[in-house]
Structures are given as C-alpha cells and as structure tokens.
Amino acid sequence: MLQRELTRDQAIQTGEQILEVLEGQILERGYTYFSNGVVFNTRVEDEILLKSDVQGTQVYHVSLNLQIVQESTCTCPYSRLCKHIAATFFQMYSVFENPRHLLARSQQPRTLKYSPALLVPPFKNGIQYLTGSHTDSWRDGLLDSSTSVAEWWRFFENWTRNLPSAMESFRASSELFSSYENLLGIAVSWPPRRASLFAVHATLFHLNLLQEFVLAKRHSHWSVELSQSAERLLSTLEGLLYYWDPSHLDEGDQKALIETKQLLSEWKDKDALSVFEMLAYQLLWWNLLQAPAWVQQETNEIDQRIADPTTTPTEMEKYRMLKALFLVMDGKDQDALAIWLTSKQLPLAFYLPFLKSFAREQDWVRLLEWTHRLERLIGTAENGQYRLVTAIWREAMKQMGREQECGTKLRAFLPGSFSEYAAFLFDHQQYREWLDLQLSYRTPFPELQAWNMKAIEEMNPTLLLPLFLSEVNRLIDERNRPAYKEAIKLLKKVRSLYSKLNQEMRWNSYLELLSAKHNRLRAFQEELRRGNLNV
C-alpha cells in the first residue's frame, strides 16, 4: 500500500529530517514500538501526511508530515516530536530501507537543528495529560476547587502517609509517580488555572517528600533513579509554569498565590535544600511570584540572614545561592554567575530554564554572555543537554550575525563538542589541529577513517608521522604477537611516508633505535624479520 503511494526518495528525505530533529533516545523508543507491531491503520492523506494509530498507554493518533517533519503531531501528552511519531516513521521507512541502518546513524554524534519547539516544555498543557487514569470516579469529592493551599498540603500529608514505606519496599520512583498521578486526578474537573496551581503544589510536595526520603532512607545519597524522578518532577513543574495564565486572576487565585509565596519563602530555612528543591524555588519565583513587592520582601529576608552573625557557613552558602536568583531578576547576571559557578554541585540543568527563557525572549546578547560563562559545564554535560544548549547557542550566533564564528568557538565546548569540532577542523583543512585533537583525546587508531588519513597524506604526509608512530608504540606495548603484526603493517606505512618525503636516512635511524629499544622482545624481532624491516 505505502509502496504505491510513496517513493523511496520521500522515505530517504524524511529520514534525513528525522535525524536532524529527533533525539536518539526518542528514535530508539520509536523503533521498539515499531518492532513490537503496535503501529496500525497506516495511510497517506493529501500526499504528504502519513497517518497512523499507535498503541501506547492508550491509542494515540499520529500525523507525520513528510515534507516538514517538525509540523508532525500526535495526540499523546508529549509536546515535542515523540516516540509514536518515530514509530510511524519506521513503519513507513521499513517499506523502502532497512530501519536498523538509520537507527545506527542516529547513535552517531549529530548536530541538533534549532527550532522554537525546543524551548517548549515536554508535556502539553492541561492537568489531564499528567495523570493516566483521570476518569476514575472514586476520587470525586475528595477535595474541591474552593479549598485553600493549606488544606491541599494537609490532604497531601494524609494521602502519602504510607508512601515512604512503599517506596522503601518497592521501586521508589514507580510508587512516587503512582501517588503523584493519582493525586492530580482529583483536580481534573477543576477550573484549569486552579487545577494547574494544585498540580504545582502536588509537584512541590512530592519533590519535598523525595528529598526527605533520600535523607531518611538513603543516607543523603541520590541514586540515578531518584535523581531522574526529581528531574521528571521539575520538568513537569516547568511545564505547568510555562502554561500558567496570569491574566484575570480572581480573589481565590490571589489568595492561593499569597499562600504559595509564604510556603515557598519557608523553603529557604530548611536544614537541607537539594539542588532540585533550589531549582524549584527558582522556577516559581522566576515564573509565578514576580510581584515586585514580594520579590523585594524575599530579597530583604535573605539579606538579613546573610548579615546575621549567627548564620553558619553552610547556611551562608545556601542563602548566597538563593540570593543569586534575585540578582538575575535584577539584571545582575555576572554577579549571580560568580556565586553559582563557585559550586561544583550545580549541573548545566540548573541553568537551562534561564537559557531557554532568554531564547524565548530573543535576548540573544544575554544568552551568549551566559553560554560564555558556562562553557565548561556545556562541554561536560550529558549529550542531550549539550545538543540542546548548542542548538540554542548557534541560533543566537546566527541572530547576532556571528554564524561564521561557530566552528572556531566549538573548541570552548570540548570535550562535548569533540565530534563537531573535529569535523570543522577537517572540513577547513586544518589537519595539524585535527590530528592534535585526536592525539589529545586519545582517539583509538582503528576509529580514524581511512579517507581522513588519505586526504591528509595527499596534502601533507609529514603530519601523519606522530600519529602512526604513537600507534606503533602502543601496539608494541601490548606485548603479544597479533599486536606486533599490526605494528609491522603500520611500520611499512611509515616507511612509505618517509620514502615519499625523501627521508630514507631518517627512517633507517628510527628503525634502528626502535629495534634496539625492543631487542629483548623475541616475537617482535621475529615479526620485524618476516616483514623485511629488520636492521
């Protein structure tokens, strides 16, 4: 069916777009869905729209735009290009090409193409997207939309009284999110803004509970699983605040915001404030509690604690970290970064909400100032965050008319930018710098492409000698005959390079020294003779 309606060229061109705009992990999940056979009712509409139904948590409806992949849609909660879109693509692609080949390409280093969609939180607007079973009737009447924030928190405490023990006995993250999603179902039928604020507090509560669980049960150790749970809660919080509508707030909304401000203000005096809680604190002040009088009051309280001679060094550090947020809100970015960057505990994720906010506002000058200060963190960030930040950075450089500088400036983002920077150096025939980069980062010799070597040899063979000789030494140091044989093959290549350079005497001298250095390695000496390389 698809073979008659579409062409191989369409499939290949769509695949190239897919590689530009979808993350590797999304493609992997999409491939799994495709392999499990959960894509059905696939059909083509209007010649360019590939429609399908995909069985996930429920049946989702996908529309894949074959001309402009970024305009594709899915009815799932994810607001960006999702695994269901990827699964639909693989269903189509498999008719014309082997999808495993494209999946393998997706695992190679790739440059993410900028789109404003990258700045949108990953979950769609509406509390119904955050709870999987919101139609259950057993929760009706547990709370109503007129209840106060204080009543919400008392209800949360009662709701989760057995949750810590369940988290200890079973998988902690699953138990946490089961509680969280069921709790959100209570507010599904509430007015949207009230439901969103309820979800904000449910998120804060579970983040706080997670911190207490770590302290009580895990001896202050954040495992990968629990860190990922905290990151997921923060991602949800960011989305709730992104879609928050501040217009036409009624009296109940204003009262709830005041209670929110008071509750959050108390967080700064908690004995232990995790990076995740600190980020939640910043997200709320940055996006929700922006009233100048409130900001000034909070700033004054923090200043008082900093000035208090009884404040301990640990508390002082915490208050300075929180104060930095209000410096950013006051436009004093460099002062804030000077504080934050003294801490080795703050990852790039801590700064991402600010970077995305600057990009949304198209404040490219400010964004570039931040990326300059965050170069080390960007270069050492995990791949997804690195690709996101550098995609935004490239757009900022483009908007500022500095696009031509991007290649050279990639060096500042090493080691994360290794592949991109290496490609830039090679494309611009900066072969010496390219080879220095490979040697500095100890790229395994077999991973170097033959066509790279050939291009350098044609341009300037002298440059290859340090690389080849370094690999010869490494192979000899392995002290086994297979490695010696590989070393001999490479030595023959070295000999041909010296010959091409008319430096036979230098070759003879090198080989004599190498043979003398390893004269006790009988197997190596035997391979030298077999290769007609012995002195």
Short mmCIF file of C-alpha atoms in Angstrom, two decimals:
data_model
loop_
_atom_site.label_atom_id
_atom_site.label_comp_id
_atom_site.label_asym_id
_atom_site.label_seq_id
_atom_site.Cartn_x
_atom_site.Cartn_y
_atom_site.Cartn_z
CA MET A 1 0.00 0.00 0.00
CA LEU A 2 2.61 2.55 1.10
CA GLN A 3 4.90 1.37 -1.68
CA ARG A 4 2.34 2.53 -4.24
CA GLU A 5 1.55 5.86 -2.55
CA LEU A 6 5.05 6.96 -1.57
CA THR A 7 8.50 6.81 -3.11
CA ARG A 8 11.87 5.68 -1.83
CA ASP A 9 13.16 9.25 -2.24
CA GLN A 10 10.39 10.53 0.05
CA ALA A 11 11.34 7.97 2.67
CA ILE A 12 15.04 8.86 2.49
CA GLN A 13 14.39 12.63 2.61
CA THR A 14 12.05 12.20 5.59
CA GLY A 15 14.74 10.09 7.27
CA GLU A 16 17.30 12.88 6.87
CA GLN A 17 14.90 15.31 8.54
CA ILE A 18 14.22 12.80 11.31
CA LEU A 19 17.95 12.61 12.03
CA GLU A 20 18.10 16.40 12.30
CA VAL A 21 15.23 16.91 14.72
CA LEU A 22 14.70 13.77 16.84
CA GLU A 23 16.82 12.75 19.81
CA GLY A 24 18.49 9.33 19.64
CA GLN A 25 16.61 8.02 22.68
CA ILE A 26 13.25 9.02 21.14
CA LEU A 27 14.18 7.21 17.94
CA GLU A 28 15.20 4.12 19.92
CA ARG A 29 11.85 4.03 21.71
CA GLY A 30 10.03 4.59 18.44
CA TYR A 31 11.93 1.72 16.86
CA THR A 32 10.93 -0.53 19.77
CA TYR A 33 7.27 0.42 19.28
CA PHE A 34 7.57 -0.30 15.56
CA SER A 35 9.31 -3.63 16.23
CA ASN A 36 6.58 -4.63 18.68
CA GLY A 37 3.98 -4.15 15.97
CA VAL A 38 1.88 -1.52 17.74
CA VAL A 39 1.58 0.80 14.71
CA PHE A 40 -1.57 0.19 12.69
CA ASN A 41 -4.04 1.87 10.31
CA THR A 42 -1.14 3.49 8.47
CA ARG A 43 -2.31 5.50 5.45
CA VAL A 44 -1.36 8.51 3.36
CA GLU A 45 -3.55 11.61 3.18
CA ASP A 46 -3.06 14.70 1.00
CA GLU A 47 0.07 13.07 -0.46
CA ILE A 48 2.33 14.37 2.33
CA LEU A 49 0.62 13.31 5.58
CA LEU A 50 1.31 9.84 6.89
CA LYS A 51 -1.41 8.98 9.40
CA SER A 52 -1.37 6.10 11.86
CA ASP A 53 -2.68 4.86 15.18
CA VAL A 54 -0.14 3.74 17.78
CA GLN A 55 -0.93 1.68 20.84
CA GLY A 56 0.80 3.22 23.84
CA THR A 57 -0.72 3.80 27.27
CA GLN A 58 -3.78 4.28 25.09
CA VAL A 59 -4.26 4.56 21.34
CA TYR A 60 -2.63 7.74 20.03
CA HIS A 61 -3.25 9.26 16.62
CA VAL A 62 -0.21 10.38 14.63
CA SER A 63 0.08 12.68 11.63
CA LEU A 64 3.63 12.63 10.21
CA ASN A 65 4.32 15.49 7.81
CA LEU A 66 6.68 14.02 5.24
CA GLN A 67 7.71 17.42 3.89
CA ILE A 68 8.19 19.28 7.19
CA VAL A 69 8.71 16.72 9.93
CA GLN A 70 8.64 19.37 12.67
CA GLU A 71 4.98 20.06 11.83
CA SER A 72 4.01 16.48 12.69
CA THR A 73 1.50 15.91 15.50
CA CYS A 74 0.49 13.24 17.97
CA THR A 75 -2.35 13.12 20.50
CA CYS A 76 -0.07 11.86 23.30
CA PRO A 77 0.91 14.12 26.25
CA TYR A 78 4.40 14.81 24.87
CA SER A 79 4.54 18.27 23.28
CA ARG A 80 7.54 17.61 21.02
CA LEU A 81 8.24 15.04 18.33
CA CYS A 82 7.58 11.80 20.18
CA LYS A 83 8.24 8.07 20.06
CA HIS A 84 4.84 7.48 18.42
CA ILE A 85 5.81 9.75 15.53
CA ALA A 86 9.16 7.92 15.34
CA ALA A 87 7.37 4.55 15.30
CA THR A 88 5.12 5.73 12.46
CA PHE A 89 8.18 6.87 10.54
CA PHE A 90 9.89 3.49 10.93
CA GLN A 91 6.72 1.75 9.77
CA MET A 92 6.92 3.74 6.53
CA TYR A 93 10.71 3.66 6.20
CA SER A 94 10.89 -0.12 6.55
CA VAL A 95 8.96 -0.48 3.29
CA PHE A 96 11.84 1.11 1.37
CA GLU A 97 15.01 0.80 3.51
CA ASN A 98 16.42 -1.12 6.46
CA PRO A 99 15.42 0.95 9.53
CA ARG A 100 18.32 -0.51 11.54
CA HIS A 101 20.75 1.40 9.37
CA LEU A 102 19.07 4.72 10.14
CA LEU A 103 18.85 3.82 13.82
CA ALA A 104 22.60 3.16 13.81
CA ARG A 105 23.19 6.57 12.23
CA SER A 106 21.09 8.18 14.95
CA GLN A 107 23.55 6.91 17.56
CA GLN A 108 26.41 8.80 15.93
CA PRO A 109 27.18 12.37 17.06
CA ARG A 110 24.71 14.71 15.39
CA THR A 111 24.02 18.43 15.44
CA LEU A 112 20.53 19.25 16.63
CA LYS A 113 18.66 21.66 14.38
CA TYR A 114 17.25 24.68 16.21
CA SER A 115 13.51 25.17 16.40
CA PRO A 116 11.41 27.27 18.81
CA ALA A 117 9.73 23.97 19.70
CA LEU A 118 12.92 23.05 21.60
CA LEU A 119 12.06 25.77 24.11
CA VAL A 120 8.62 24.35 24.88
CA PRO A 121 8.37 22.07 27.94
CA PRO A 122 8.00 18.41 27.03
CA PHE A 123 4.40 17.95 28.22
CA LYS A 124 1.30 19.50 26.71
CA ASN A 125 -0.87 21.99 28.57
CA GLY A 126 -3.54 20.58 30.84
CA ILE A 127 -3.51 18.56 34.03
CA GLN A 128 -5.27 15.69 32.23
CA TYR A 129 -2.02 14.93 30.43
CA LEU A 130 -0.21 14.39 33.72
CA THR A 131 -2.49 11.66 35.06
CA GLY A 132 -3.10 8.47 33.20
CA SER A 133 -6.40 7.43 34.82
CA HIS A 134 -8.14 10.73 35.38
CA THR A 135 -11.59 9.35 34.54
CA ASP A 136 -11.75 7.27 37.74
CA SER A 137 -14.75 8.37 39.79
CA TRP A 138 -13.53 7.22 43.20
CA ARG A 139 -11.65 10.50 43.68
CA ASP A 140 -14.67 12.73 43.16
CA GLY A 141 -15.42 14.86 46.19
CA LEU A 142 -12.12 14.27 47.97
CA LEU A 143 -11.32 17.96 47.51
CA ASP A 144 -13.00 20.76 45.66
CA SER A 145 -11.54 23.78 43.88
CA SER A 146 -12.51 26.19 46.68
CA THR A 147 -10.14 24.62 49.21
CA SER A 148 -7.04 26.54 50.30
CA VAL A 149 -3.38 25.76 49.70
CA ALA A 150 -3.00 24.90 53.40
CA GLU A 151 -5.83 22.39 53.07
CA TRP A 152 -4.16 20.92 49.99
CA TRP A 153 -0.94 20.28 51.90
CA ARG A 154 -2.79 18.72 54.85
CA PHE A 155 -4.52 16.45 52.35
CA PHE A 156 -1.19 15.62 50.70
CA GLU A 157 0.24 14.60 54.07
CA ASN A 158 -2.67 12.26 54.73
CA TRP A 159 -2.66 10.96 51.16
CA THR A 160 1.00 9.94 51.31
CA ARG A 161 1.26 8.72 54.91
CA ASN A 162 2.22 5.19 53.73
CA LEU A 163 4.17 6.25 50.66
CA PRO A 164 7.71 6.32 52.19
CA SER A 165 7.40 2.72 53.38
CA ALA A 166 6.04 1.68 49.96
CA MET A 167 8.96 3.44 48.28
CA GLU A 168 11.36 1.59 50.56
CA SER A 169 9.73 -1.80 49.92
CA PHE A 170 9.18 -1.50 46.18
CA ARG A 171 10.60 0.57 43.34
CA ALA A 172 10.74 4.09 44.77
CA SER A 173 10.12 6.05 41.54
CA SER A 174 7.14 3.93 40.49
CA GLU A 175 5.47 4.31 43.87
CA LEU A 176 6.17 8.05 43.92
CA PHE A 177 4.66 8.71 40.49
CA SER A 178 1.70 6.43 41.09
CA SER A 179 0.86 8.58 44.12
CA TYR A 180 1.54 11.78 42.20
CA GLU A 181 -0.57 10.95 39.14
CA ASN A 182 -3.48 9.66 41.20
CA LEU A 183 -3.38 12.81 43.29
CA LEU A 184 -3.51 15.03 40.20
CA GLY A 185 -6.64 13.18 39.08
CA ILE A 186 -8.52 14.86 41.91
CA ALA A 187 -8.30 18.23 40.15
CA VAL A 188 -9.00 17.16 36.56
CA SER A 189 -12.53 18.63 36.56
CA TRP A 190 -11.48 21.85 38.34
CA PRO A 191 -11.18 25.21 36.53
CA PRO A 192 -7.92 24.99 34.51
CA ARG A 193 -5.96 27.67 36.37
CA ARG A 194 -6.95 26.29 39.77
CA ALA A 195 -6.10 22.77 38.64
CA SER A 196 -2.69 23.96 37.41
CA LEU A 197 -1.90 25.60 40.74
CA PHE A 198 -3.00 22.43 42.55
CA ALA A 199 -0.62 20.47 40.31
CA VAL A 200 2.20 22.92 41.12
CA HIS A 201 1.74 22.23 44.83
CA ALA A 202 1.39 18.48 44.33
CA THR A 203 4.69 18.60 42.44
CA LEU A 204 6.41 20.61 45.17
CA PHE A 205 5.07 18.28 47.83
CA HIS A 206 6.34 15.14 46.10
CA LEU A 207 9.70 16.78 45.42
CA ASN A 208 9.93 17.64 49.12
CA LEU A 209 8.89 14.11 50.05
CA LEU A 210 11.54 12.71 47.75
CA GLN A 211 14.20 14.83 49.47
CA GLU A 212 13.04 13.63 52.90
CA PHE A 213 13.09 10.03 51.67
CA VAL A 214 16.69 10.42 50.48
CA LEU A 215 17.77 11.88 53.81
CA ALA A 216 15.90 9.30 55.90
CA LYS A 217 16.38 6.14 53.88
CA ARG A 218 19.33 6.65 51.57
CA HIS A 219 21.81 8.41 53.83
CA SER A 220 21.85 11.59 51.74
CA HIS A 221 22.69 9.59 48.59
CA TRP A 222 20.79 10.49 45.43
CA SER A 223 20.75 7.39 43.26
CA VAL A 224 20.37 7.68 39.50
CA GLU A 225 16.77 6.53 39.75
CA LEU A 226 15.81 9.08 42.40
CA SER A 227 17.65 11.89 40.59
CA GLN A 228 15.73 11.07 37.43
CA SER A 229 12.49 11.15 39.42
CA ALA A 230 13.36 14.62 40.73
CA GLU A 231 14.25 15.78 37.21
CA ARG A 232 10.92 14.50 35.91
CA LEU A 233 9.04 16.39 38.63
CA LEU A 234 10.98 19.54 37.78
CA SER A 235 10.21 19.09 34.08
CA THR A 236 6.52 18.85 34.97
CA LEU A 237 6.78 21.94 37.17
CA GLU A 238 8.46 23.88 34.38
CA GLY A 239 5.62 22.95 32.02
CA LEU A 240 2.91 23.93 34.50
CA LEU A 241 4.52 27.33 34.98
CA TYR A 242 5.14 27.80 31.25
CA TYR A 243 1.40 27.48 30.54
CA TRP A 244 0.27 29.45 33.60
CA ASP A 245 -2.14 32.22 32.64
CA PRO A 246 -1.67 35.26 34.95
CA SER A 247 -4.49 37.29 33.40
CA HIS A 248 -7.79 37.97 35.19
CA LEU A 249 -6.83 36.37 38.48
CA ASP A 250 -9.81 36.22 40.82
CA GLU A 251 -9.75 36.67 44.59
CA GLY A 252 -9.27 32.94 45.19
CA ASP A 253 -6.31 32.86 42.82
CA GLN A 254 -4.67 35.82 44.54
CA LYS A 255 -5.12 34.23 47.93
CA ALA A 256 -3.66 30.94 46.68
CA LEU A 257 -0.66 32.79 45.23
CA ILE A 258 -0.05 34.54 48.55
CA GLU A 259 -0.13 31.17 50.31
CA THR A 260 2.24 29.79 47.67
CA LYS A 261 4.63 32.67 48.27
CA GLN A 262 4.55 32.13 52.03
CA LEU A 263 5.13 28.41 51.71
CA LEU A 264 8.00 28.82 49.28
CA SER A 265 9.57 31.52 51.43
CA GLU A 266 9.83 28.96 54.22
CA TRP A 267 11.90 26.67 52.00
CA LYS A 268 14.95 28.87 52.32
CA ASP A 269 15.20 27.99 56.01
CA LYS A 270 15.09 24.23 55.52
CA ASP A 271 18.10 22.46 57.03
CA ALA A 272 18.87 20.64 53.79
CA LEU A 273 17.97 22.11 50.42
CA SER A 274 18.79 19.86 47.46
CA VAL A 275 19.78 21.19 44.06
CA PHE A 276 16.37 20.04 42.82
CA GLU A 277 14.50 21.97 45.50
CA MET A 278 16.65 25.02 44.84
CA LEU A 279 15.74 24.83 41.18
CA ALA A 280 12.04 24.50 42.02
CA TYR A 281 12.37 27.58 44.25
CA GLN A 282 13.90 29.50 41.36
CA LEU A 283 11.33 28.33 38.82
CA LEU A 284 8.46 29.58 40.97
CA TRP A 285 9.98 32.96 41.73
CA TRP A 286 11.05 33.41 38.11
CA ASN A 287 7.71 32.45 36.56
CA LEU A 288 4.95 32.78 39.13
CA LEU A 289 5.81 35.04 42.07
CA GLN A 290 7.16 38.03 40.20
CA ALA A 291 5.25 40.76 42.07
CA PRO A 292 7.92 43.43 42.87
CA ALA A 293 6.80 43.77 46.48
CA TRP A 294 7.08 40.01 47.05
CA VAL A 295 10.48 39.83 45.38
CA GLN A 296 11.76 42.72 47.48
CA GLN A 297 10.45 41.15 50.68
CA GLU A 298 12.13 37.82 49.93
CA THR A 299 15.37 39.54 48.97
CA ASN A 300 15.37 41.54 52.21
CA GLU A 301 14.81 38.39 54.28
CA ILE A 302 17.72 36.62 52.57
CA ASP A 303 19.96 39.67 53.08
CA GLN A 304 19.08 39.71 56.77
CA ARG A 305 20.11 36.08 57.14
CA ILE A 306 23.36 36.69 55.28
CA ALA A 307 24.12 39.63 57.57
CA ASP A 308 23.22 37.68 60.73
CA PRO A 309 26.47 36.82 62.60
CA THR A 310 24.90 33.58 63.89
CA THR A 311 24.43 32.24 60.37
CA THR A 312 26.62 29.17 59.88
CA PRO A 313 28.95 28.81 56.85
CA THR A 314 26.68 26.11 55.40
CA GLU A 315 23.63 28.32 55.79
CA MET A 316 25.53 31.27 54.37
CA GLU A 317 26.34 29.30 51.23
CA LYS A 318 22.69 28.31 50.83
CA TYR A 319 21.43 31.89 51.22
CA ARG A 320 24.01 33.20 48.75
CA MET A 321 22.90 30.60 46.20
CA LEU A 322 19.27 31.68 46.62
CA LYS A 323 20.17 35.36 46.55
CA ALA A 324 21.79 34.86 43.13
CA LEU A 325 18.37 34.27 41.59
CA PHE A 326 17.20 37.71 42.61
CA LEU A 327 20.39 39.20 41.23
CA VAL A 328 19.45 37.68 37.85
CA MET A 329 15.94 39.08 38.18
CA ASP A 330 17.57 42.45 38.79
CA GLY A 331 19.71 42.09 35.66
CA LYS A 332 22.94 41.46 37.58
CA ASP A 333 23.76 38.25 35.75
CA GLN A 334 27.52 38.31 36.17
CA ASP A 335 27.24 38.74 39.95
CA ALA A 336 24.83 35.80 40.10
CA LEU A 337 27.01 33.56 37.94
CA ALA A 338 30.05 34.46 40.03
CA ILE A 339 28.18 32.95 43.01
CA TRP A 340 26.72 29.89 41.31
CA LEU A 341 29.86 28.90 39.43
CA THR A 342 31.81 28.60 42.68
CA SER A 343 29.73 25.49 43.41
CA LYS A 344 30.77 22.22 41.80
CA GLN A 345 27.36 20.73 42.59
CA LEU A 346 25.28 22.73 40.10
CA PRO A 347 24.91 20.92 36.75
CA LEU A 348 24.04 22.52 33.44
CA ALA A 349 20.40 21.55 34.04
CA PHE A 350 20.37 24.14 36.83
CA TYR A 351 20.91 26.92 34.28
CA LEU A 352 18.76 25.55 31.45
CA PRO A 353 15.49 27.25 32.42
CA PHE A 354 17.23 30.64 32.25
CA LEU A 355 18.84 29.89 28.89
CA LYS A 356 15.51 28.78 27.43
CA SER A 357 13.81 31.86 28.86
CA PHE A 358 16.38 34.19 27.25
CA ALA A 359 15.90 32.39 23.93
CA ARG A 360 12.10 32.69 24.12
CA GLU A 361 12.52 36.42 24.71
CA GLN A 362 15.12 36.51 21.89
CA ASP A 363 17.56 38.16 24.27
CA TRP A 364 20.48 36.77 22.30
CA VAL A 365 23.14 39.05 23.83
CA ARG A 366 22.26 37.85 27.31
CA LEU A 367 22.18 34.23 26.18
CA LEU A 368 25.64 34.44 24.64
CA GLU A 369 27.03 36.01 27.80
CA TRP A 370 25.71 33.05 29.80
CA THR A 371 26.96 30.39 27.41
CA HIS A 372 30.39 32.01 27.52
CA ARG A 373 30.47 31.71 31.30
CA LEU A 374 29.05 28.17 31.19
CA GLU A 375 31.49 26.77 28.62
CA ARG A 376 32.96 24.17 30.98
CA LEU A 377 29.55 22.88 32.05
CA ILE A 378 28.30 22.77 28.47
CA GLY A 379 31.35 20.79 27.38
CA THR A 380 30.92 18.19 30.12
CA ALA A 381 27.11 17.95 30.07
CA GLU A 382 25.28 14.78 29.07
CA ASN A 383 24.66 14.55 25.34
CA GLY A 384 21.00 15.61 25.27
CA GLN A 385 21.62 18.79 27.24
CA TYR A 386 24.76 19.56 25.27
CA ARG A 387 22.91 19.30 21.95
CA LEU A 388 20.01 21.43 23.20
CA VAL A 389 22.20 24.24 24.52
CA THR A 390 24.48 24.32 21.49
CA ALA A 391 21.44 24.36 19.17
CA ILE A 392 20.17 27.46 21.01
CA TRP A 393 23.69 28.92 21.05
CA ARG A 394 24.02 28.50 17.28
CA GLU A 395 20.73 30.30 16.77
CA ALA A 396 21.93 33.15 18.99
CA MET A 397 25.17 33.39 17.00
CA LYS A 398 23.15 33.41 13.78
CA GLN A 399 20.82 36.13 15.04
CA MET A 400 23.82 38.22 16.10
CA GLY A 401 25.46 37.86 12.67
CA ARG A 402 28.26 35.70 14.08
CA GLU A 403 27.36 32.37 12.49
CA GLN A 404 30.76 32.14 10.77
CA GLU A 405 32.46 32.07 14.20
CA CYS A 406 30.62 28.96 15.40
CA GLY A 407 33.13 26.43 14.11
CA THR A 408 36.14 28.04 15.75
CA LYS A 409 34.30 28.64 19.01
CA LEU A 410 33.31 24.98 19.30
CA ARG A 411 36.71 24.46 20.89
CA ALA A 412 35.41 26.14 24.04
CA PHE A 413 32.83 23.35 24.44
CA LEU A 414 35.28 20.44 24.45
CA PRO A 415 35.04 17.57 25.18
CA GLY A 416 31.30 17.63 24.37
CA SER A 417 31.97 19.28 21.02
CA PHE A 418 34.72 16.83 20.04
CA SER A 419 32.95 15.36 17.00
CA GLU A 420 31.65 18.69 15.72
CA TYR A 421 34.93 20.50 16.28
CA ALA A 422 36.91 17.71 14.65
CA ALA A 423 34.60 17.83 11.63
CA PHE A 424 35.02 21.60 11.41
CA LEU A 425 38.81 21.36 11.52
CA PHE A 426 38.89 18.68 8.87
CA ASP A 427 36.41 20.44 6.58
CA HIS A 428 38.59 23.57 6.76
CA GLN A 429 41.75 21.53 6.09
CA GLN A 430 43.22 22.41 9.47
CA TYR A 431 44.79 18.97 9.50
CA ARG A 432 47.51 19.65 12.07
CA GLU A 433 44.92 20.87 14.57
CA TRP A 434 42.69 17.91 13.69
CA LEU A 435 45.48 15.42 14.40
CA ASP A 436 46.45 17.21 17.60
CA LEU A 437 42.83 16.90 18.72
CA GLN A 438 42.77 13.17 18.00
CA LEU A 439 46.02 12.65 19.90
CA SER A 440 44.94 14.83 22.83
CA TYR A 441 41.73 12.86 23.31
CA ARG A 442 43.42 9.54 22.55
CA THR A 443 41.09 8.51 19.78
CA PRO A 444 41.65 4.80 19.14
CA PHE A 445 43.58 4.43 15.90
CA PRO A 446 41.10 1.95 14.35
CA GLU A 447 38.32 4.55 14.73
CA LEU A 448 40.10 7.01 12.45
CA GLN A 449 38.61 6.88 8.98
CA ALA A 450 40.81 5.79 6.08
CA TRP A 451 39.55 8.65 3.92
CA ASN A 452 40.66 11.13 6.58
CA MET A 453 44.13 9.64 6.53
CA LYS A 454 44.28 9.62 2.73
CA ALA A 455 43.26 13.30 2.49
CA ILE A 456 45.95 14.33 4.98
CA GLU A 457 48.57 12.17 3.29
CA GLU A 458 47.86 13.84 -0.06
CA MET A 459 48.07 17.31 1.47
CA ASN A 460 50.92 16.94 3.99
CA PRO A 461 52.11 13.40 4.83
CA THR A 462 54.53 14.68 7.46
CA LEU A 463 51.57 15.37 9.73
CA LEU A 464 50.68 11.68 9.94
CA LEU A 465 54.04 10.51 11.31
CA PRO A 466 53.40 11.38 15.00
CA LEU A 467 50.04 9.62 14.86
CA PHE A 468 51.43 6.48 13.22
CA LEU A 469 54.47 6.30 15.48
CA SER A 470 52.32 6.75 18.57
CA GLU A 471 50.14 3.83 17.45
CA VAL A 472 53.22 1.68 16.76
CA ASN A 473 54.43 2.26 20.32
CA ARG A 474 51.01 1.43 21.72
CA LEU A 475 50.83 -1.82 19.77
CA ILE A 476 54.31 -2.91 20.85
CA ASP A 477 53.42 -2.17 24.47
CA GLU A 478 50.59 -4.74 24.26
CA ARG A 479 53.30 -7.45 24.25
CA ASN A 480 51.54 -10.03 22.08
CA ARG A 481 52.13 -11.34 18.58
CA PRO A 482 48.85 -10.13 16.96
CA ALA A 483 49.67 -6.59 18.12
CA TYR A 484 53.23 -6.94 16.78
CA LYS A 485 51.84 -7.94 13.37
CA GLU A 486 49.63 -4.85 13.33
CA ALA A 487 52.65 -2.74 14.30
CA ILE A 488 54.61 -4.16 11.34
CA LYS A 489 51.81 -3.27 8.93
CA LEU A 490 51.85 0.28 10.26
CA LEU A 491 55.66 0.47 10.13
CA LYS A 492 55.51 -0.37 6.44
CA LYS A 493 53.17 2.58 6.02
CA VAL A 494 55.61 4.76 7.97
CA ARG A 495 58.44 3.59 5.71
CA SER A 496 56.47 4.57 2.60
CA LEU A 497 55.80 8.02 4.10
CA TYR A 498 59.50 8.57 4.81
CA SER A 499 60.26 7.43 1.26
CA LYS A 500 57.68 9.85 -0.16
CA LEU A 501 59.37 12.62 1.84
CA ASN A 502 62.84 11.56 0.63
CA GLN A 503 63.89 10.88 4.22
CA GLU A 504 65.20 7.29 3.97
CA MET A 505 68.09 8.06 6.32
CA ARG A 506 65.69 9.29 8.96
CA TRP A 507 63.65 6.10 8.54
CA ASN A 508 66.70 3.89 8.94
CA SER A 509 67.73 5.77 12.05
CA TYR A 510 64.24 5.46 13.54
CA LEU A 511 64.02 1.73 12.80
CA GLU A 512 67.48 1.10 14.28
CA LEU A 513 66.52 2.84 17.51
CA LEU A 514 63.17 1.02 17.67
CA SER A 515 64.79 -2.38 17.15
CA ALA A 516 67.46 -1.68 19.77
CA LYS A 517 64.87 -0.48 22.29
CA HIS A 518 62.90 -3.71 21.99
CA ASN A 519 65.75 -6.13 21.33
CA ARG A 520 64.59 -8.45 24.11
CA LEU A 521 61.14 -8.91 22.60
CA ARG A 522 61.87 -12.05 20.59
CA ALA A 523 58.43 -12.24 18.94
CA PHE A 524 58.63 -8.62 17.87
CA GLN A 525 62.10 -9.15 16.39
CA GLU A 526 60.77 -12.17 14.50
CA GLU A 527 57.94 -10.10 13.03
CA LEU A 528 60.44 -7.41 12.02
CA ARG A 529 62.38 -10.03 10.07
CA ARG A 530 59.26 -11.51 8.49
CA GLY A 531 58.23 -8.05 7.40
CA ASN A 532 61.69 -7.41 5.95
CA LEU A 533 62.04 -4.46 8.33
CA ASN A 534 64.90 -5.68 10.50
CA VAL A 535 68.05 -3.61 10.56
#
